[in-house]
Short mmCIF file of N, CA, C and O in Angstrom, two decimals:
data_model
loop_
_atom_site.label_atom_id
_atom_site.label_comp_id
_atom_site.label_asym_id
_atom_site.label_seq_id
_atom_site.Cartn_x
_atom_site.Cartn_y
_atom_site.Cartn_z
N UNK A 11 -99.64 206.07 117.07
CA UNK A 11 -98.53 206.49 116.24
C UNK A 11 -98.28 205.42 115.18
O UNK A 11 -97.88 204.36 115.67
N UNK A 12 -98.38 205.41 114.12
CA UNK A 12 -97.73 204.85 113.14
C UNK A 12 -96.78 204.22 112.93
O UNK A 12 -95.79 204.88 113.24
N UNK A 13 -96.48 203.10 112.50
CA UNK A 13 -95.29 202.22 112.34
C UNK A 13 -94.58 202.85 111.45
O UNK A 13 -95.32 203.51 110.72
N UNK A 14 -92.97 203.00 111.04
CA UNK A 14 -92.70 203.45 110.31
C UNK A 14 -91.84 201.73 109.77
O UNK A 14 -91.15 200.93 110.41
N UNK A 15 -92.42 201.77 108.11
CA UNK A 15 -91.96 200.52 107.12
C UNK A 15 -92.05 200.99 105.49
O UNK A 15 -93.01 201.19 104.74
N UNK A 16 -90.59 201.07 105.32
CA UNK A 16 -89.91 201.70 104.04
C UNK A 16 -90.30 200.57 102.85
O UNK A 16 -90.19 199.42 103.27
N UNK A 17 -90.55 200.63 102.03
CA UNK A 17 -90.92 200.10 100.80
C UNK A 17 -90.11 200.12 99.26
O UNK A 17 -90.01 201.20 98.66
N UNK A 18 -89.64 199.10 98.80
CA UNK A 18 -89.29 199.39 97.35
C UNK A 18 -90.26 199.16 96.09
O UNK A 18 -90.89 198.12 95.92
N UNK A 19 -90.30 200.03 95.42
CA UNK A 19 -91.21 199.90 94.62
C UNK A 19 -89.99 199.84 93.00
O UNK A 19 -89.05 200.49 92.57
N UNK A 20 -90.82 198.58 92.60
CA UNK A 20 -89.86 198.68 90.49
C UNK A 20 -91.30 199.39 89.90
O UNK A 20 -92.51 199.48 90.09
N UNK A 21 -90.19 199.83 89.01
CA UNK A 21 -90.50 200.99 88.20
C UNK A 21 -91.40 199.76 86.73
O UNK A 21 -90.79 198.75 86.38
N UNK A 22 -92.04 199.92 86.43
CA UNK A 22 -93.16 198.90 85.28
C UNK A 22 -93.34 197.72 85.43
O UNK A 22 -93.65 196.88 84.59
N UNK A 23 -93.07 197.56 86.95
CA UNK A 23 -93.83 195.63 87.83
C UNK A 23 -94.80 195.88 88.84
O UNK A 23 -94.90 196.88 89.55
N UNK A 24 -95.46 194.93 88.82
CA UNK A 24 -96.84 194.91 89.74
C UNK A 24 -95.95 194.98 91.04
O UNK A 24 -94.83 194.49 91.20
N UNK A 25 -96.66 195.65 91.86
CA UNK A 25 -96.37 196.01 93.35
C UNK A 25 -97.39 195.27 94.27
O UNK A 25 -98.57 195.47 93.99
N UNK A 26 -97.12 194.42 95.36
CA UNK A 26 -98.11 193.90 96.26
C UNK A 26 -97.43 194.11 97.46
O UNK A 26 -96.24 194.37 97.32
N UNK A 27 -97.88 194.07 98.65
CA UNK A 27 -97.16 193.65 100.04
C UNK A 27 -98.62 193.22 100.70
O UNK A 27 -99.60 193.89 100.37
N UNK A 28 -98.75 192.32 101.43
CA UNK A 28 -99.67 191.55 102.69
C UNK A 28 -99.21 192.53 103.91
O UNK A 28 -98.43 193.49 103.89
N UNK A 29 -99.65 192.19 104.54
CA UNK A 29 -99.84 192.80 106.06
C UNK A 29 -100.76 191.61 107.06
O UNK A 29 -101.47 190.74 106.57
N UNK A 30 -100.58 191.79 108.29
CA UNK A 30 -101.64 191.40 109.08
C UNK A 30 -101.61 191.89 110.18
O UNK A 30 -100.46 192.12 110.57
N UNK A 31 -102.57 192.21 111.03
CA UNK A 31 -103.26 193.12 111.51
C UNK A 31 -102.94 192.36 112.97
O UNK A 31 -103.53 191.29 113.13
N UNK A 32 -102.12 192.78 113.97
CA UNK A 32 -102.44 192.22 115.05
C UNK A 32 -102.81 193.44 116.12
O UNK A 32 -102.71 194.63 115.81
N UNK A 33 -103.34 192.88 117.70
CA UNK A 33 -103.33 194.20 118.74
C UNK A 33 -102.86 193.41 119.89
O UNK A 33 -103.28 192.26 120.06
N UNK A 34 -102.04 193.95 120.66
CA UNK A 34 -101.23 192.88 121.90
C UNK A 34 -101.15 191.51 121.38
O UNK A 34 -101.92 190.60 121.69
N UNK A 35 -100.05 191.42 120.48
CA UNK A 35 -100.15 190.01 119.82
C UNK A 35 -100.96 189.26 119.76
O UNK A 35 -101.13 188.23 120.40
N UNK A 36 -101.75 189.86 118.71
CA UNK A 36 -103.14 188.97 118.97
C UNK A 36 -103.88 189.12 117.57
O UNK A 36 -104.02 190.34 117.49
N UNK A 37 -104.29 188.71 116.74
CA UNK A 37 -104.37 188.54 115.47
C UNK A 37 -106.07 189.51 115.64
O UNK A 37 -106.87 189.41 116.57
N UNK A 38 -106.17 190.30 114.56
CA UNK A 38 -107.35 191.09 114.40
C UNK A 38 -107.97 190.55 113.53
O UNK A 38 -107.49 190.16 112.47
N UNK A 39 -109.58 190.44 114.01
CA UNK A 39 -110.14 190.00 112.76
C UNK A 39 -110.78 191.46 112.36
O UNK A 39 -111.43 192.15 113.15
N UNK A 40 -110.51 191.77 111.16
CA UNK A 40 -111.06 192.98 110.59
C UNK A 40 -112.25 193.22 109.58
O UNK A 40 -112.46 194.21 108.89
N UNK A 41 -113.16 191.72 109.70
CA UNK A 41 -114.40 192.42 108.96
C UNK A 41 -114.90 193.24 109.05
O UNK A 41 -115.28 193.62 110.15
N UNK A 42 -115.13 193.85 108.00
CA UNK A 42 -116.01 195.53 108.09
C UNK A 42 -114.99 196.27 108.04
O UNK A 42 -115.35 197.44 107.91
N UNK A 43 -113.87 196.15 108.08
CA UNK A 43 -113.04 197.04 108.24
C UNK A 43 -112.39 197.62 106.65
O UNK A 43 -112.38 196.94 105.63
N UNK A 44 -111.95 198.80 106.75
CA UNK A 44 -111.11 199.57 105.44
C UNK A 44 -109.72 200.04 105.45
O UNK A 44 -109.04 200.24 106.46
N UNK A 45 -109.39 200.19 104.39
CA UNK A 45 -107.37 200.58 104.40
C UNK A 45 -107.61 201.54 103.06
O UNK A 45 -108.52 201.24 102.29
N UNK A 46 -107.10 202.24 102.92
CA UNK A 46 -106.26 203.08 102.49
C UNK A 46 -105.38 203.64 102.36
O UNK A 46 -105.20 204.33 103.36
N UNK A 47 -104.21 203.85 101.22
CA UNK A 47 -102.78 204.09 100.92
C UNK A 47 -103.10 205.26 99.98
O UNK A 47 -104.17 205.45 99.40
N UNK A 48 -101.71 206.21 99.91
CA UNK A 48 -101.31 206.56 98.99
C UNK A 48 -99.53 206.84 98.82
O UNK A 48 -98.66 206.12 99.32
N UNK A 49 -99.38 207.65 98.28
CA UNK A 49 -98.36 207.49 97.65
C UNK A 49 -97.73 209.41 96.99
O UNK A 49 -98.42 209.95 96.14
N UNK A 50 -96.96 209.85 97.32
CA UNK A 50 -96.65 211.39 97.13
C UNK A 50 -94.90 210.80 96.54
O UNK A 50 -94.31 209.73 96.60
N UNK A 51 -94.60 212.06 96.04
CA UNK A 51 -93.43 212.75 95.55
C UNK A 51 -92.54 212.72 96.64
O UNK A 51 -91.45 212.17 96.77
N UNK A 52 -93.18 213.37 97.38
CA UNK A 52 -92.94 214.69 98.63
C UNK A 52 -94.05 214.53 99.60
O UNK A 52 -95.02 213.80 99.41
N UNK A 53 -93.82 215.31 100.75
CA UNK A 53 -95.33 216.17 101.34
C UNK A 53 -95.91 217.20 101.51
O UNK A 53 -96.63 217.63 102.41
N UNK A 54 -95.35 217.77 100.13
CA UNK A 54 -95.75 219.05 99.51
C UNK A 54 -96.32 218.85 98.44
O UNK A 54 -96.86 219.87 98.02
N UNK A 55 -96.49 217.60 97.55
CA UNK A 55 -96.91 217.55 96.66
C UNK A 55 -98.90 217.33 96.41
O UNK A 55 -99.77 216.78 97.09
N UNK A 56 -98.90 217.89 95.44
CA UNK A 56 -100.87 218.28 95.90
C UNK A 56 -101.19 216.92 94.65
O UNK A 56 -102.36 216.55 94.64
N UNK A 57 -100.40 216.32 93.80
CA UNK A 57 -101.26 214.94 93.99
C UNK A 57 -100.37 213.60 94.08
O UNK A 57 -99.17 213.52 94.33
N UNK A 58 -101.28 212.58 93.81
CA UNK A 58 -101.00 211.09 94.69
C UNK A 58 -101.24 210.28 93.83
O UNK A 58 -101.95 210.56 92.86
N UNK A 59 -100.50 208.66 94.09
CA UNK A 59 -100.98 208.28 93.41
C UNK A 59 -101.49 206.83 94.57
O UNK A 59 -100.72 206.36 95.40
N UNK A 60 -102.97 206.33 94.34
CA UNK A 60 -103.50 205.19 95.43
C UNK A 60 -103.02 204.12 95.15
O UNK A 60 -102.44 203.97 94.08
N UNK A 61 -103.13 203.16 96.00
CA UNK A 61 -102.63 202.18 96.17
C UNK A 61 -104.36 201.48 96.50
O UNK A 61 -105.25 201.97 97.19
N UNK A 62 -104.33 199.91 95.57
CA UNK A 62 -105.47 199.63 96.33
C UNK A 62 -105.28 198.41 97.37
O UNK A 62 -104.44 197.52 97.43
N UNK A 63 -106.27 198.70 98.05
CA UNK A 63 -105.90 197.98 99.48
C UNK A 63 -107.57 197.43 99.53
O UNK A 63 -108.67 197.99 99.52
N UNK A 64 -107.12 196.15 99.58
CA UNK A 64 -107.95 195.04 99.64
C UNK A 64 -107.79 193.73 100.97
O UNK A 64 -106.67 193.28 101.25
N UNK A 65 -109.12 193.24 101.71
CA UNK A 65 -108.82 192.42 102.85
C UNK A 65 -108.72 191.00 102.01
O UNK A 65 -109.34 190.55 101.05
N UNK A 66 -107.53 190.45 102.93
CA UNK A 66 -107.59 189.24 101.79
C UNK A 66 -108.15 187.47 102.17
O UNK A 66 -108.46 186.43 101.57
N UNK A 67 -108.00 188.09 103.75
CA UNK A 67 -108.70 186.97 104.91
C UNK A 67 -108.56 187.89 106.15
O UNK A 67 -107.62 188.24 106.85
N UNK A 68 -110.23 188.23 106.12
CA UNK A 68 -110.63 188.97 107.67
C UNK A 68 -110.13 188.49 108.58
O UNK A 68 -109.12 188.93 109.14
N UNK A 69 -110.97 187.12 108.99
CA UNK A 69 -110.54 186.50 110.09
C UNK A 69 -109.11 186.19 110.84
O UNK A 69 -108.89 186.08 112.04
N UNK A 70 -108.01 186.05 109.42
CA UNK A 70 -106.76 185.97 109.80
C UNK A 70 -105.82 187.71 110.33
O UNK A 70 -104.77 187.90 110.95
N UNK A 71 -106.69 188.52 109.81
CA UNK A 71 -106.29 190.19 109.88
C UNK A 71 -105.39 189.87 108.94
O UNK A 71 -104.22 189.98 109.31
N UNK A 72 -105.58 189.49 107.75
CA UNK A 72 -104.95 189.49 106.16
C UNK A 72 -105.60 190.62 104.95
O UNK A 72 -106.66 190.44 104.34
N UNK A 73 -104.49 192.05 104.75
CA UNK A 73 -105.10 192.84 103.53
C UNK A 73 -103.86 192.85 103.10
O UNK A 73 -102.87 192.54 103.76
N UNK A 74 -103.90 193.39 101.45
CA UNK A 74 -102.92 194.21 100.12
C UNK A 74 -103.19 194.92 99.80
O UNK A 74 -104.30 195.27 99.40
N UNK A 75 -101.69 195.70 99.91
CA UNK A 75 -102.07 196.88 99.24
C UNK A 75 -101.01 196.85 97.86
O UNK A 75 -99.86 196.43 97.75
N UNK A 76 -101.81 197.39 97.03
CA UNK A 76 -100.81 196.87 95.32
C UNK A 76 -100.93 198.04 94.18
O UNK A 76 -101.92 198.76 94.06
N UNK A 77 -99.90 198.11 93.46
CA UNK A 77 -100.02 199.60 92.34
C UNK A 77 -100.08 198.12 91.37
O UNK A 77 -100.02 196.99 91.86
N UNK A 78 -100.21 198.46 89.78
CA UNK A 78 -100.15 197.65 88.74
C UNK A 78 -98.89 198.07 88.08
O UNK A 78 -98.13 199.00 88.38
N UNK A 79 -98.82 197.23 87.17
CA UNK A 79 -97.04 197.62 86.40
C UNK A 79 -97.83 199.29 85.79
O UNK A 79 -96.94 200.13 85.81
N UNK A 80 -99.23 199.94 85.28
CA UNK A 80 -98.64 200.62 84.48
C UNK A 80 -98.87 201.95 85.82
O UNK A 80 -98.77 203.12 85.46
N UNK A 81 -99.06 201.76 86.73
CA UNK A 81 -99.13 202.68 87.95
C UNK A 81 -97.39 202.95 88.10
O UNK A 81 -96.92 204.09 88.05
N UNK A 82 -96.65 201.88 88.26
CA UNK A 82 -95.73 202.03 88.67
C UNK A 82 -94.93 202.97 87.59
O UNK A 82 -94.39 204.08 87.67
N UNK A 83 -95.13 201.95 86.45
CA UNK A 83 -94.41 202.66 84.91
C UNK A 83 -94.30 203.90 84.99
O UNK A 83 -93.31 204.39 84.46
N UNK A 84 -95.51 205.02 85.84
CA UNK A 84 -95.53 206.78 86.05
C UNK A 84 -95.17 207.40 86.99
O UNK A 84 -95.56 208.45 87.51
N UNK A 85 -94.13 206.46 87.25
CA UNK A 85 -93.63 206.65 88.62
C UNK A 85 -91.92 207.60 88.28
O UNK A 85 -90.93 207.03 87.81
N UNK A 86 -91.96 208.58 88.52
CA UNK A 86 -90.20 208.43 88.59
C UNK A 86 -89.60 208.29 89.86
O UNK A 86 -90.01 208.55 90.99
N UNK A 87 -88.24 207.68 89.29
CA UNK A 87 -87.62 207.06 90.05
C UNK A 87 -86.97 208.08 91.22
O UNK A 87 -86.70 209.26 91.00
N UNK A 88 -86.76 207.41 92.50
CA UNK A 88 -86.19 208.23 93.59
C UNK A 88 -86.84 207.92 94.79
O UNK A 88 -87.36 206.81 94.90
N UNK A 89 -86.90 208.75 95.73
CA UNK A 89 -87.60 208.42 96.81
C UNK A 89 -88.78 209.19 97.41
O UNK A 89 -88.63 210.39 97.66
N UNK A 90 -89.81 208.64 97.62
CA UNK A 90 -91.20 209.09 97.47
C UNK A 90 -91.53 208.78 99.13
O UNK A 90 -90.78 208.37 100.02
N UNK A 91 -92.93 209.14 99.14
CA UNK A 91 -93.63 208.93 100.68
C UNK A 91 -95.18 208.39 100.54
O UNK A 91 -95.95 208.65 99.62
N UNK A 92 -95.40 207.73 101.47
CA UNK A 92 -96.49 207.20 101.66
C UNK A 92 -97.38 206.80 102.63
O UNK A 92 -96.78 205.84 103.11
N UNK A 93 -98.47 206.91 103.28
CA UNK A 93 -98.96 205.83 104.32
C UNK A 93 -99.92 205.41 104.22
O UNK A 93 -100.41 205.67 103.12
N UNK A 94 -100.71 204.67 105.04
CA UNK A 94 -101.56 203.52 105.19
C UNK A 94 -102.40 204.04 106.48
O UNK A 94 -102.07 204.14 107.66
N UNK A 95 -103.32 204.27 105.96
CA UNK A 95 -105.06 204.03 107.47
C UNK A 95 -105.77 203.07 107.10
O UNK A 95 -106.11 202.65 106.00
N UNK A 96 -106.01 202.71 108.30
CA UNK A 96 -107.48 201.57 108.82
C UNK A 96 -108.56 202.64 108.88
O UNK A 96 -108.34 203.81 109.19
N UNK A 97 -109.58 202.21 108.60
CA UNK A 97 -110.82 202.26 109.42
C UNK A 97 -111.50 201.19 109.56
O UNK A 97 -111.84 200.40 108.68
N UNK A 98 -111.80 201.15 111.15
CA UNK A 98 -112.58 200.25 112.02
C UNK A 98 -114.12 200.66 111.64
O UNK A 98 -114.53 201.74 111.23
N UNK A 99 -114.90 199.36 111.92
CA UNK A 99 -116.31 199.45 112.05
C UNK A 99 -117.49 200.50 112.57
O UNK A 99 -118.68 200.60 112.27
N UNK A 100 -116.50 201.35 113.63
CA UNK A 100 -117.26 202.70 113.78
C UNK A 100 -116.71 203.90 113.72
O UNK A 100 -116.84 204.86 114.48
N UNK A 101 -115.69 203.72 112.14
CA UNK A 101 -115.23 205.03 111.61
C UNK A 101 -114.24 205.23 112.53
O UNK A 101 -114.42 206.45 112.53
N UNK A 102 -113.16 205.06 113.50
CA UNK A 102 -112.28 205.39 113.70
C UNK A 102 -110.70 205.32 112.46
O UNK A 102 -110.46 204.25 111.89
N UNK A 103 -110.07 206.22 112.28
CA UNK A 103 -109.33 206.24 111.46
C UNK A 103 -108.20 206.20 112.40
O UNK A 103 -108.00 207.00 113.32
N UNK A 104 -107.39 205.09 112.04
CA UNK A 104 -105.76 205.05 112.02
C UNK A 104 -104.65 204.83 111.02
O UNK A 104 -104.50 203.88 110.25
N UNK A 105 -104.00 205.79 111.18
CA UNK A 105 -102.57 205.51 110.34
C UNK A 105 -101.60 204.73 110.86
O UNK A 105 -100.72 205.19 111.59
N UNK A 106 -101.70 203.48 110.50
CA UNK A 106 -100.74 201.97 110.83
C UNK A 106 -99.16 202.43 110.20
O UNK A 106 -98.13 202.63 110.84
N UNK A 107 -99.36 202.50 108.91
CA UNK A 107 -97.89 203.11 108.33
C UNK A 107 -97.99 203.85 107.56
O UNK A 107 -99.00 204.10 106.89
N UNK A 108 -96.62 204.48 107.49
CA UNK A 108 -96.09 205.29 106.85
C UNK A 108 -94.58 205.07 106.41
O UNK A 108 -94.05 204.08 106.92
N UNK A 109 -93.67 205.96 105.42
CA UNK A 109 -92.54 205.72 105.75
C UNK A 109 -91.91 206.16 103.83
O UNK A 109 -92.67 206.56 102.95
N UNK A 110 -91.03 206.03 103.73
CA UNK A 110 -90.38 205.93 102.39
C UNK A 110 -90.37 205.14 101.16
O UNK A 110 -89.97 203.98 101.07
N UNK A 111 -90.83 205.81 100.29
CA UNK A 111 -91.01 204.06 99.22
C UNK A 111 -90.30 204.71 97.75
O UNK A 111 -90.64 205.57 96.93
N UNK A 112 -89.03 203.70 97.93
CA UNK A 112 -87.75 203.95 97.47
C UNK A 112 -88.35 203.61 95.62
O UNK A 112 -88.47 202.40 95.41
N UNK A 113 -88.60 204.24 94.78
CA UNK A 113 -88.97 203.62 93.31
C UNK A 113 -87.50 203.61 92.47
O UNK A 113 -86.75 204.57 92.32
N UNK A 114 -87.33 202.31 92.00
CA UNK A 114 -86.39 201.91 91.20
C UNK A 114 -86.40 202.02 90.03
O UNK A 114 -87.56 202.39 89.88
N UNK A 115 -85.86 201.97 88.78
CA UNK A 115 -85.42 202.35 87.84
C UNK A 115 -85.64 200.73 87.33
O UNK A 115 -85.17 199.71 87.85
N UNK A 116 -86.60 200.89 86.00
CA UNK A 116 -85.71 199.14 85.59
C UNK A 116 -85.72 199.72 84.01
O UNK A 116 -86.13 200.76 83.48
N UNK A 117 -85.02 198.46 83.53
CA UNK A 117 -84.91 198.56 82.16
C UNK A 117 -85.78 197.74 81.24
O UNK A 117 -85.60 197.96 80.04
N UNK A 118 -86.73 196.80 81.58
CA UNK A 118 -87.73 196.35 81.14
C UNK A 118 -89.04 197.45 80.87
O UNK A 118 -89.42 198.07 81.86
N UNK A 119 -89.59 197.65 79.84
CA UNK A 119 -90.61 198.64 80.17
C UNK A 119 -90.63 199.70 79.72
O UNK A 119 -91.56 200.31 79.20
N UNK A 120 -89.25 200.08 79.95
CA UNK A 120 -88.88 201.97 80.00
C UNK A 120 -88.85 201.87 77.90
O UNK A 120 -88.64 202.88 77.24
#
C-alpha cells in the first residue's frame, strides 16, 4: 500500500523533493532500480504531467523527483493528484506514494 505524502508545488519555480528508500529500517540500495511520477488534475483526467525522477545515490537509497519552473508555470493553481512507483531489478512495480499536490499561485512569472 502506498504511503500517502501531500506536496506543495509554486506555480513558475523549480520543484525538487529527495526521498530515501528504506525496508524494516534499513536503508535500500537501489541500483538498477526506476521511479516514476506523475501528476493529474483529477483522476479522471486523461492527461498528466511527469515528473522526472532520477537516483541520486543508490547506495544511500537517494532519488528526485522534480518539474522545472516552466512545467510548473502550466500548472493551474488548486489541488491536483499524483503518485510515485519503483521498479525493482526484476520488474516488480510499486507505488511508494501518492497523495495531493496542492499548486500555488505566485506572482513572479505569471
Amino acid at each position: 500500500m502506498a504511503a500517502i505524502y501531500n506536496i506543495t508545488i509554486d506555480k513558475y519555480a523549480d520543484f525538487k523533493r529527495t526521498f530515501q528508500i528504506k525496508e524494516d529500517d534499513v536503508i535500500l540500495d537501489i541500483t538498477g532500480y526506476t521511479f516514476d511520477a506523475a501528476l493529474k488534475e483529477n483522476y479522471q483526467a486523461t492527461t498528466d504531467v511527469d515528473f522526472t525522477c532520477s537516483i541520486t545515490d543508490a547506495g544511500a537509497g537517494l532519488f528526485t523527483m522534480t518539474l522545472t519552473d516552466t512545467q510548473t508555470g502550466n500548472l493551474t493553481p488548486g489541488t491536483w493528484v499524483y503518485d510515485l512507483r519503483m521498479t525493482d531489478t526484476t520488474g516488480k512495480i510499486t507505488r511508494m506514494f501518492e497523495g495531493k499536490a496542492f499548486v500555488k499561485q505566485g506572482v513572479s512569472g505569471s
